[in-house]
mmCIF file of C-alpha atoms in Angstrom:
data_model
loop_
_atom_site.group_PDB
_atom_site.id
_atom_site.type_symbol
_atom_site.label_atom_id
_atom_site.label_comp_id
_atom_site.label_asym_id
_atom_site.label_seq_id
_atom_site.Cartn_x
_atom_site.Cartn_y
_atom_site.Cartn_z
ATOM 1 C CA MET A 265 -45.850 38.256 -4.510
ATOM 2 C CA ILE A 266 -42.154 38.718 -3.725
ATOM 3 C CA GLN A 267 -38.923 38.059 -5.605
ATOM 4 C CA VAL A 268 -35.630 37.046 -3.999
ATOM 5 C CA GLN A 269 -32.200 35.953 -5.174
ATOM 6 C CA VAL A 270 -31.218 32.467 -4.026
ATOM 7 C CA GLU A 271 -27.664 31.118 -4.170
ATOM 8 C CA VAL A 272 -27.517 27.428 -5.094
ATOM 9 C CA GLU A 273 -24.425 25.273 -4.560
ATOM 10 C CA SER A 274 -24.279 21.837 -6.132
ATOM 11 C CA GLY A 275 -21.019 19.930 -6.384
ATOM 12 C CA ALA A 276 -18.369 22.253 -7.785
ATOM 13 C CA GLY A 277 -20.885 24.756 -9.191
ATOM 14 C CA ARG A 278 -22.591 27.782 -7.667
ATOM 15 C CA PHE A 279 -25.253 29.944 -9.277
ATOM 16 C CA LEU A 280 -27.944 32.518 -8.491
ATOM 17 C CA VAL A 281 -31.633 32.013 -9.177
ATOM 18 C CA SER A 282 -34.382 34.649 -9.033
ATOM 19 C CA ALA A 283 -37.451 33.123 -7.411
ATOM 20 C CA ARG A 284 -40.978 34.602 -7.241
ATOM 21 C CA ALA A 285 -43.480 33.321 -4.707
ATOM 22 C CA ALA A 286 -45.958 34.340 -2.019
ATOM 23 C CA SER A 287 -43.261 34.182 0.690
ATOM 24 C CA ILE A 288 -39.506 33.858 1.141
ATOM 25 C CA GLY A 289 -39.967 30.334 2.481
ATOM 26 C CA ARG A 290 -42.010 29.304 -0.560
ATOM 27 C CA ALA A 291 -39.404 30.816 -2.913
ATOM 28 C CA LEU A 292 -36.673 28.797 -1.195
ATOM 29 C CA SER A 293 -38.834 25.652 -1.439
ATOM 30 C CA LEU A 294 -39.277 26.154 -5.198
ATOM 31 C CA VAL A 295 -35.522 26.449 -5.695
ATOM 32 C CA CYS A 296 -34.800 23.382 -3.540
ATOM 33 C CA ALA A 297 -37.406 21.325 -5.417
ATOM 34 C CA SER A 298 -35.774 22.267 -8.732
ATOM 35 C CA ASN A 299 -32.274 21.450 -7.480
ATOM 36 C CA PRO A 300 -32.482 18.255 -5.390
ATOM 37 C CA GLY A 301 -29.392 17.562 -3.307
ATOM 38 C CA ALA A 302 -28.105 21.125 -3.655
ATOM 39 C CA THR A 303 -27.643 23.654 -0.867
ATOM 40 C CA ALA A 304 -29.717 26.823 -1.280
ATOM 41 C CA ARG A 305 -29.755 30.070 0.688
ATOM 42 C CA VAL A 306 -31.475 33.427 0.288
ATOM 43 C CA VAL A 307 -29.046 36.212 -0.635
ATOM 44 C CA PHE A 308 -29.086 39.128 1.814
ATOM 45 C CA PRO A 309 -29.482 42.061 1.913
ATOM 46 C CA ILE A 310 -32.762 41.985 0.010
ATOM 47 C CA GLU A 311 -33.209 45.065 -2.177
ATOM 48 C CA PRO A 312 -36.653 46.642 -1.563
ATOM 49 C CA ASP A 313 -37.506 47.662 -5.154
ATOM 50 C CA PRO A 314 -37.259 44.225 -6.811
ATOM 51 C CA PHE A 315 -38.478 42.424 -3.647
ATOM 52 C CA PHE A 316 -42.137 43.398 -4.063
ATOM 53 C CA VAL A 317 -43.397 42.276 -7.474
ATOM 54 C CA ARG A 318 -45.877 44.902 -8.630
ATOM 55 C CA GLU A 319 -47.144 43.326 -11.849
ATOM 56 C CA VAL A 320 -49.367 40.278 -11.821
ATOM 57 C CA SER A 321 -47.175 37.226 -12.286
ATOM 58 C CA ARG A 322 -47.022 33.543 -11.511
ATOM 59 C CA GLU A 323 -44.732 32.067 -8.922
ATOM 60 C CA GLY A 324 -41.668 30.327 -10.214
ATOM 61 C CA LEU A 325 -38.003 30.611 -11.057
ATOM 62 C CA ALA A 326 -36.393 33.112 -13.394
ATOM 63 C CA ALA A 327 -32.819 33.651 -14.541
ATOM 64 C CA HIS A 328 -29.844 31.525 -13.521
ATOM 65 C CA GLU A 329 -26.470 33.247 -13.185
ATOM 66 C CA ALA A 330 -23.233 31.333 -12.595
ATOM 67 C CA ILE A 331 -21.016 32.406 -9.679
ATOM 68 C CA GLY A 332 -17.275 31.920 -10.039
ATOM 69 C CA SER A 333 -15.895 29.150 -12.208
ATOM 70 C CA ALA A 334 -15.980 25.383 -12.009
ATOM 71 C CA ALA A 335 -12.762 23.694 -10.871
#
């Protein structure tokens, strides 16, 4: 299980989502499925410590964090 930060842009808003999944591609798919019509991209560089999820957990999305301000 891995965890990555994904930046989502939808209309005038941008935010970060933490996604846990078996692969980076699956994490991106989860974010896209939860935000139809939005643009999503993995945030690089990926930090090694939070990337590999050590505890047993389910795949899914975690915290949302707004980026910037809406116009």
